[in-house]
Amino acid sequence: MKEVDYLIVGCGLAGISFTEEVKQNNGSVLVFDNQSQQSSTVAGGVYNPVVLKRFTAVWKVKEQLAIALPLYHKLETRLGVKLDYTTPVYRRFLSSEEQNDWFTASDKPNLGEYISTQLIKNSTSGIDADFGYGEVLESGRIDTAQLISAYKAELKLHGELEESAFQYQDLQITDSGFKYQNVKAKHLIFAEGYGILNNPYLNTLPMVGAKGELLVIHAPDLKMEFLLKASLFLIPLGDDLYKVGATYQWTDKTNAVTEAGKTELLTKLNTFLKCDFTVVEHLAGIRPTIKDRRPIVGVHPEYKNMYVLNGLGTRGVLIGPYVSKQLYNAITHGVDLDSEINIQRFIKA
């Protein structure tokens, strides 16, 4: 019977981040992933330290940047792929009032270091931006699809990946950990994203889930090299391709693309894009969003070696490595989890 330190269910941003914590500390893993959850794969992958709707700093952003970016750079070297595209985010202004709000925000504590006080004039003919842009510093994009593909290939090469659905009925809970089919493990991490609702051990958690649809367009005349935040994000992918997104749908919980989603994206896009383009791809996934918009991390209330790592929402590329390190330190060193992410906040006494 094979023995590992950790069974990890899910190989999206949460699962990869935690798997990497284990590996960096010389632990052994077996990862399960059946590709049922697509939010990490289709995500825009933007990392951006500023909440651009409200001109406020992202929760714990300094800590997140300090952990996430070195991790992706290490993975780039080891996997031999390009993951981190350090590209500025430009916030499109609609009025002089928005410009003033931006400059006022630059004086806020913990925010000024991420906001440039220089007004950037629009020089891209394909974009309507008469009032120019504000630049977000320390921003960029992680190629999440490339990350997941390359990471899974490495796991597979080492016999550490099972490309099948986790069969909950085959799990046996023992005094020392778990038995699952022909595997024994000390710990079990559920990092299933929205798929947690199918998990009989954790399906009562307040997972809301927000469906997001995105488009990939081909716009050969645009020649835009920054990440644009207008009524939606426009993200350069290279080769005159751009990702457009995303929608928020709270009732439809399928991964199917819809005409309504496509129409919403195109309607918003056409308010500021002034060049010809063609739609080449239409994508959808369910973001794992918890009702209080914080990740949900920690030990199962009944089973001491069973853990949840979920609820990364829209900012998984930054939050994933941060909460994974917190969980690993809680398991191995007894460090208390941040109360804002701890599963205990949803467990009634």
Short mmCIF file of C-alpha atoms in Angstrom, two decimals:
data_model
loop_
_atom_site.label_atom_id
_atom_site.label_comp_id
_atom_site.label_asym_id
_atom_site.label_seq_id
_atom_site.Cartn_x
_atom_site.Cartn_y
_atom_site.Cartn_z
CA MET A 1 0.00 0.00 0.00
CA LYS A 2 1.35 3.43 -0.98
CA GLU A 3 1.92 5.87 1.90
CA VAL A 4 1.99 9.69 1.59
CA ASP A 5 1.90 12.63 3.94
CA TYR A 6 -0.96 14.40 2.13
CA LEU A 7 -3.88 13.51 -0.07
CA ILE A 8 -4.85 16.72 -1.89
CA VAL A 9 -8.16 16.90 -3.74
CA GLY A 10 -8.09 19.60 -6.43
CA CYS A 11 -5.29 20.91 -8.63
CA GLY A 12 -6.32 24.50 -9.23
CA LEU A 13 -4.60 27.50 -7.69
CA ALA A 14 -5.38 26.37 -4.13
CA GLY A 15 -4.29 22.77 -4.64
CA ILE A 16 -1.09 23.72 -6.46
CA SER A 17 -0.13 26.31 -3.84
CA PHE A 18 -0.57 23.85 -0.99
CA THR A 19 1.13 21.00 -2.85
CA GLU A 20 4.12 23.27 -3.37
CA GLU A 21 4.26 24.09 0.37
CA VAL A 22 4.43 20.37 1.11
CA LYS A 23 7.08 19.72 -1.53
CA GLN A 24 9.24 22.63 -0.39
CA ASN A 25 9.27 21.00 3.04
CA ASN A 26 10.15 17.55 1.67
CA GLY A 27 6.70 16.07 2.19
CA SER A 28 4.99 13.54 -0.07
CA VAL A 29 1.67 14.04 -1.88
CA LEU A 30 -0.93 12.39 -4.03
CA VAL A 31 -3.15 14.89 -5.88
CA PHE A 32 -6.60 14.14 -7.31
CA ASP A 33 -8.07 16.22 -10.10
CA ASN A 34 -10.78 15.35 -12.64
CA GLN A 35 -10.90 18.78 -14.34
CA SER A 36 -14.50 19.34 -13.24
CA GLN A 37 -13.68 22.81 -11.90
CA GLN A 38 -12.52 25.34 -14.48
CA SER A 39 -12.31 28.66 -12.63
CA SER A 40 -8.52 28.54 -12.14
CA THR A 41 -7.90 27.50 -15.74
CA VAL A 42 -10.07 30.15 -17.41
CA ALA A 43 -9.22 32.94 -14.96
CA GLY A 44 -7.71 36.17 -16.21
CA GLY A 45 -4.88 35.61 -13.73
CA VAL A 46 -4.45 39.32 -12.99
CA TYR A 47 -2.70 40.22 -9.77
CA ASN A 48 -3.53 43.72 -8.75
CA PRO A 49 -3.03 45.19 -5.25
CA VAL A 50 -5.82 47.77 -5.58
CA VAL A 51 -9.61 47.32 -5.44
CA LEU A 52 -10.29 49.53 -8.44
CA LYS A 53 -14.00 50.05 -7.80
CA ARG A 54 -13.34 51.67 -4.43
CA PHE A 55 -9.70 52.75 -4.66
CA THR A 56 -8.69 50.73 -1.60
CA ALA A 57 -5.88 48.26 -0.96
CA VAL A 58 -6.58 44.55 -1.36
CA TRP A 59 -6.85 42.59 1.90
CA LYS A 60 -3.38 41.49 3.15
CA VAL A 61 -1.87 42.45 -0.20
CA LYS A 62 1.66 43.14 1.03
CA GLU A 63 1.86 39.70 2.63
CA GLN A 64 0.31 38.06 -0.42
CA LEU A 65 2.72 39.66 -2.91
CA ALA A 66 5.72 38.70 -0.77
CA ILE A 67 4.75 35.02 -0.89
CA ALA A 68 3.07 34.61 -4.28
CA LEU A 69 5.50 36.23 -6.71
CA PRO A 70 8.62 34.39 -5.50
CA LEU A 71 6.65 31.13 -5.74
CA TYR A 72 5.67 31.73 -9.36
CA HIS A 73 9.21 32.72 -10.26
CA LYS A 74 10.53 29.51 -8.69
CA LEU A 75 7.97 27.47 -10.62
CA GLU A 76 8.88 29.23 -13.87
CA THR A 77 12.46 28.07 -13.47
CA ARG A 78 11.62 24.52 -12.41
CA LEU A 79 8.84 23.90 -14.94
CA GLY A 80 10.58 25.71 -17.78
CA VAL A 81 7.57 27.88 -18.67
CA LYS A 82 6.73 31.58 -18.65
CA LEU A 83 4.11 32.33 -15.97
CA ASP A 84 4.53 35.89 -14.68
CA TYR A 85 3.91 38.76 -17.08
CA THR A 86 4.70 41.91 -15.09
CA THR A 87 2.38 44.29 -16.88
CA PRO A 88 0.92 47.51 -15.44
CA VAL A 89 -2.81 47.79 -14.80
CA TYR A 90 -4.27 51.01 -16.18
CA ARG A 91 -7.53 52.21 -14.67
CA ARG A 92 -9.54 54.09 -17.32
CA PHE A 93 -11.02 57.35 -16.02
CA LEU A 94 -14.47 58.49 -17.08
CA SER A 95 -14.28 62.02 -15.67
CA SER A 96 -12.06 64.59 -14.01
CA GLU A 97 -13.79 63.67 -10.73
CA GLU A 98 -12.47 60.12 -11.04
CA GLN A 99 -9.01 61.52 -11.65
CA ASN A 100 -9.26 63.56 -8.45
CA ASP A 101 -10.52 60.55 -6.49
CA TRP A 102 -7.53 58.57 -7.72
CA PHE A 103 -5.02 61.17 -6.59
CA THR A 104 -6.79 61.49 -3.24
CA ALA A 105 -6.57 57.71 -2.82
CA SER A 106 -2.81 57.85 -3.34
CA ASP A 107 -2.53 59.49 0.10
CA LYS A 108 -4.31 56.62 1.87
CA PRO A 109 -2.22 54.48 4.24
CA ASN A 110 -1.07 51.20 2.64
CA LEU A 111 -2.30 52.34 -0.77
CA GLY A 112 0.09 55.05 -1.97
CA GLU A 113 2.87 52.58 -2.76
CA TYR A 114 0.60 50.84 -5.28
CA ILE A 115 -0.80 53.93 -7.05
CA SER A 116 1.14 56.14 -9.42
CA THR A 117 0.32 59.84 -9.08
CA GLN A 118 1.20 60.48 -12.71
CA LEU A 119 -1.79 60.84 -15.03
CA ILE A 120 -1.20 58.74 -18.13
CA LYS A 121 -2.61 60.13 -21.35
CA ASN A 122 -4.17 57.71 -23.77
CA SER A 123 -1.96 56.94 -26.78
CA THR A 124 -3.78 53.81 -27.93
CA SER A 125 -6.02 54.68 -30.87
CA GLY A 126 -8.18 51.61 -30.40
CA ILE A 127 -9.27 52.70 -26.90
CA ASP A 128 -11.62 55.55 -26.07
CA ALA A 129 -10.08 57.14 -22.95
CA ASP A 130 -10.33 60.94 -23.15
CA PHE A 131 -9.61 61.33 -19.42
CA GLY A 132 -6.58 59.05 -19.47
CA TYR A 133 -5.53 56.40 -16.99
CA GLY A 134 -4.22 55.84 -13.51
CA GLU A 135 -1.44 53.27 -13.21
CA VAL A 136 -1.43 50.51 -10.61
CA LEU A 137 2.07 49.51 -9.53
CA GLU A 138 3.27 45.97 -8.68
CA SER A 139 0.65 44.42 -10.95
CA GLY A 140 0.70 41.82 -13.68
CA ARG A 141 -0.74 38.54 -14.92
CA ILE A 142 -0.07 34.90 -14.14
CA ASP A 143 -0.76 32.49 -16.99
CA THR A 144 -2.95 30.17 -14.92
CA ALA A 145 -3.72 27.73 -17.73
CA GLN A 146 0.01 27.28 -18.41
CA LEU A 147 0.71 26.91 -14.68
CA ILE A 148 -1.91 24.20 -14.18
CA SER A 149 -0.95 22.31 -17.33
CA ALA A 150 2.78 22.31 -16.57
CA TYR A 151 2.33 21.55 -12.87
CA LYS A 152 0.03 18.60 -13.54
CA ALA A 153 2.50 17.25 -16.11
CA GLU A 154 5.25 17.32 -13.48
CA LEU A 155 3.03 15.61 -10.89
CA LYS A 156 2.10 12.94 -13.42
CA LEU A 157 5.77 12.34 -14.27
CA HIS A 158 6.46 11.63 -10.60
CA GLY A 159 3.39 9.46 -10.06
CA GLU A 160 1.79 12.08 -7.81
CA LEU A 161 -1.38 12.80 -9.82
CA GLU A 162 -4.61 10.81 -10.13
CA GLU A 163 -6.69 12.22 -12.99
CA SER A 164 -9.97 10.93 -11.65
CA ALA A 165 -12.77 12.03 -9.38
CA PHE A 166 -12.21 11.49 -5.68
CA GLN A 167 -14.59 8.76 -4.52
CA TYR A 168 -15.73 9.93 -1.10
CA GLN A 169 -17.35 6.58 -0.32
CA ASP A 170 -13.93 4.90 -0.56
CA LEU A 171 -12.42 7.09 2.16
CA GLN A 172 -11.72 5.39 5.49
CA ILE A 173 -10.91 7.54 8.50
CA THR A 174 -8.43 5.93 10.87
CA ASP A 175 -6.78 6.88 14.17
CA SER A 176 -3.58 7.82 12.33
CA GLY A 177 -5.10 9.45 9.25
CA PHE A 178 -6.83 8.03 6.20
CA LYS A 179 -7.01 5.06 3.88
CA TYR A 180 -8.21 5.61 0.34
CA GLN A 181 -8.27 2.64 -2.01
CA ASN A 182 -4.59 1.53 -2.07
CA VAL A 183 -3.19 4.63 -0.35
CA LYS A 184 -2.55 5.59 3.29
CA ALA A 185 -2.18 9.27 4.19
CA LYS A 186 -1.60 11.27 7.35
CA HIS A 187 -3.55 14.32 6.17
CA LEU A 188 -6.30 15.13 3.68
CA ILE A 189 -6.72 18.55 2.06
CA PHE A 190 -9.92 19.39 0.19
CA ALA A 191 -9.14 22.17 -2.32
CA GLU A 192 -12.03 21.54 -4.70
CA GLY A 193 -13.28 25.03 -5.39
CA TYR A 194 -16.98 25.15 -6.15
CA GLY A 195 -16.97 21.35 -6.31
CA ILE A 196 -16.97 21.35 -2.51
CA LEU A 197 -20.77 21.26 -2.69
CA ASN A 198 -20.47 17.61 -3.78
CA ASN A 199 -18.28 16.79 -0.78
CA PRO A 200 -20.32 15.03 1.95
CA TYR A 201 -17.85 16.17 4.63
CA LEU A 202 -17.99 19.89 3.79
CA ASN A 203 -21.10 20.56 1.72
CA THR A 204 -22.78 22.62 4.45
CA LEU A 205 -20.21 25.42 4.20
CA PRO A 206 -21.59 28.72 2.84
CA MET A 207 -20.19 28.40 -0.68
CA VAL A 208 -22.01 30.89 -2.89
CA GLY A 209 -20.12 30.55 -6.15
CA ALA A 210 -20.09 33.23 -8.84
CA LYS A 211 -20.11 32.15 -12.46
CA GLY A 212 -17.80 34.13 -14.69
CA GLU A 213 -17.76 34.19 -18.47
CA LEU A 214 -14.86 35.53 -20.54
CA LEU A 215 -14.06 36.03 -24.20
CA VAL A 216 -10.81 35.83 -26.10
CA ILE A 217 -10.75 38.28 -29.00
CA HIS A 218 -8.37 38.86 -31.90
CA ALA A 219 -7.74 42.59 -32.43
CA PRO A 220 -4.73 43.06 -34.78
CA ASP A 221 -4.98 46.87 -34.78
CA LEU A 222 -5.19 47.36 -31.02
CA LYS A 223 -1.50 46.95 -30.09
CA MET A 224 -2.19 47.35 -26.36
CA GLU A 225 0.53 46.22 -23.96
CA PHE A 226 -1.05 47.09 -20.59
CA LEU A 227 -3.83 45.50 -18.57
CA LEU A 228 -6.87 47.73 -18.96
CA LYS A 229 -9.53 48.05 -16.27
CA ALA A 230 -12.62 49.79 -17.61
CA SER A 231 -16.17 48.43 -17.22
CA LEU A 232 -14.35 45.08 -17.51
CA PHE A 233 -10.78 43.86 -17.84
CA LEU A 234 -9.00 43.71 -21.20
CA ILE A 235 -5.89 41.54 -20.90
CA PRO A 236 -3.21 41.19 -23.61
CA LEU A 237 -2.20 37.57 -24.23
CA GLY A 238 0.22 38.11 -27.13
CA ASP A 239 -0.25 37.50 -30.87
CA ASP A 240 -2.94 40.24 -30.95
CA LEU A 241 -5.14 38.16 -28.64
CA TYR A 242 -6.91 39.68 -25.62
CA LYS A 243 -8.95 38.18 -22.81
CA VAL A 244 -12.15 40.09 -22.00
CA GLY A 245 -13.95 39.61 -18.71
CA ALA A 246 -15.63 38.86 -16.68
CA THR A 247 -19.32 38.55 -15.91
CA TYR A 248 -20.81 37.79 -12.49
CA GLN A 249 -23.77 35.42 -12.46
CA TRP A 250 -25.13 34.26 -9.11
CA THR A 251 -27.89 31.85 -10.18
CA ASP A 252 -26.48 29.81 -13.06
CA LYS A 253 -24.01 27.33 -11.54
CA THR A 254 -22.88 25.53 -14.70
CA ASN A 255 -19.68 25.80 -16.69
CA ALA A 256 -21.66 26.29 -19.88
CA VAL A 257 -21.15 29.49 -21.86
CA THR A 258 -24.27 31.56 -22.61
CA GLU A 259 -25.37 34.03 -25.24
CA ALA A 260 -26.46 36.38 -22.46
CA GLY A 261 -22.94 36.36 -21.04
CA LYS A 262 -21.41 36.96 -24.43
CA THR A 263 -23.81 39.83 -25.14
CA GLU A 264 -23.03 41.47 -21.78
CA LEU A 265 -19.30 41.31 -22.42
CA LEU A 266 -19.56 42.64 -25.97
CA THR A 267 -21.89 45.45 -24.92
CA LYS A 268 -19.42 46.65 -22.28
CA LEU A 269 -16.43 46.15 -24.56
CA ASN A 270 -17.97 48.26 -27.32
CA THR A 271 -18.33 51.25 -24.98
CA PHE A 272 -14.55 51.83 -25.11
CA LEU A 273 -12.98 49.59 -27.78
CA LYS A 274 -12.78 51.47 -31.07
CA CYS A 275 -11.12 48.98 -33.42
CA ASP A 276 -12.24 45.88 -35.27
CA PHE A 277 -12.00 42.52 -33.53
CA THR A 278 -13.27 38.96 -33.80
CA VAL A 279 -14.27 36.62 -30.98
CA VAL A 280 -12.15 33.47 -31.08
CA GLU A 281 -13.08 31.80 -27.79
CA HIS A 282 -15.80 31.91 -25.13
CA LEU A 283 -15.01 30.51 -21.65
CA ALA A 284 -16.83 30.02 -18.35
CA GLY A 285 -16.13 28.80 -14.83
CA ILE A 286 -17.53 29.04 -11.30
CA ARG A 287 -15.46 31.15 -8.89
CA PRO A 288 -15.36 29.58 -5.41
CA THR A 289 -16.80 32.50 -3.48
CA ILE A 290 -17.74 32.36 0.21
CA LYS A 291 -20.58 34.57 1.46
CA ASP A 292 -18.27 36.89 3.43
CA ARG A 293 -15.77 37.13 0.52
CA ARG A 294 -12.89 35.65 2.51
CA PRO A 295 -11.17 32.28 1.96
CA ILE A 296 -12.24 29.37 4.11
CA VAL A 297 -9.33 27.47 5.62
CA GLY A 298 -8.76 25.11 8.49
CA VAL A 299 -9.43 21.79 10.16
CA HIS A 300 -12.72 19.88 9.86
CA PRO A 301 -14.78 20.28 13.05
CA GLU A 302 -15.00 16.49 13.54
CA TYR A 303 -11.98 14.92 11.82
CA LYS A 304 -8.67 16.24 13.11
CA ASN A 305 -6.50 15.51 10.04
CA MET A 306 -9.02 16.66 7.41
CA TYR A 307 -8.71 20.23 6.15
CA VAL A 308 -10.39 22.66 3.80
CA LEU A 309 -8.60 25.17 1.55
CA ASN A 310 -11.17 27.03 -0.50
CA GLY A 311 -12.97 30.26 -1.31
CA LEU A 312 -10.17 32.06 -3.17
CA GLY A 313 -12.77 33.99 -5.19
CA THR A 314 -11.52 36.39 -7.86
CA ARG A 315 -7.98 36.90 -6.53
CA GLY A 316 -6.71 33.35 -6.36
CA VAL A 317 -3.27 33.98 -7.87
CA LEU A 318 -2.37 36.15 -4.88
CA ILE A 319 -4.47 34.63 -2.11
CA GLY A 320 -3.73 30.96 -2.90
CA PRO A 321 -0.04 30.92 -1.90
CA TYR A 322 -0.71 33.09 1.17
CA VAL A 323 -3.49 30.94 2.66
CA SER A 324 -1.66 27.73 1.72
CA LYS A 325 1.34 28.80 3.76
CA GLN A 326 -0.95 29.71 6.65
CA LEU A 327 -2.62 26.30 6.55
CA TYR A 328 0.67 24.41 6.27
CA ASN A 329 2.09 26.30 9.25
CA ALA A 330 -1.08 25.60 11.23
CA ILE A 331 -0.83 21.86 10.51
CA THR A 332 2.90 21.40 11.05
CA HIS A 333 3.78 24.11 13.59
CA GLY A 334 0.49 24.78 15.38
CA VAL A 335 0.42 28.42 14.24
CA ASP A 336 -3.03 29.98 14.67
CA LEU A 337 -4.89 30.76 11.46
CA ASP A 338 -6.02 34.31 10.79
CA SER A 339 -9.55 34.51 12.22
CA GLU A 340 -10.83 36.10 9.01
CA ILE A 341 -10.10 32.95 7.00
CA ASN A 342 -10.57 30.27 9.67
CA ILE A 343 -13.37 27.73 9.06
CA GLN A 344 -14.23 28.16 12.74
CA ARG A 345 -16.13 31.34 11.92
CA PHE A 346 -18.87 29.17 10.35
CA ILE A 347 -18.98 26.49 13.03
CA LYS A 348 -21.63 26.97 15.69
CA ALA A 349 -20.54 26.34 19.22
#
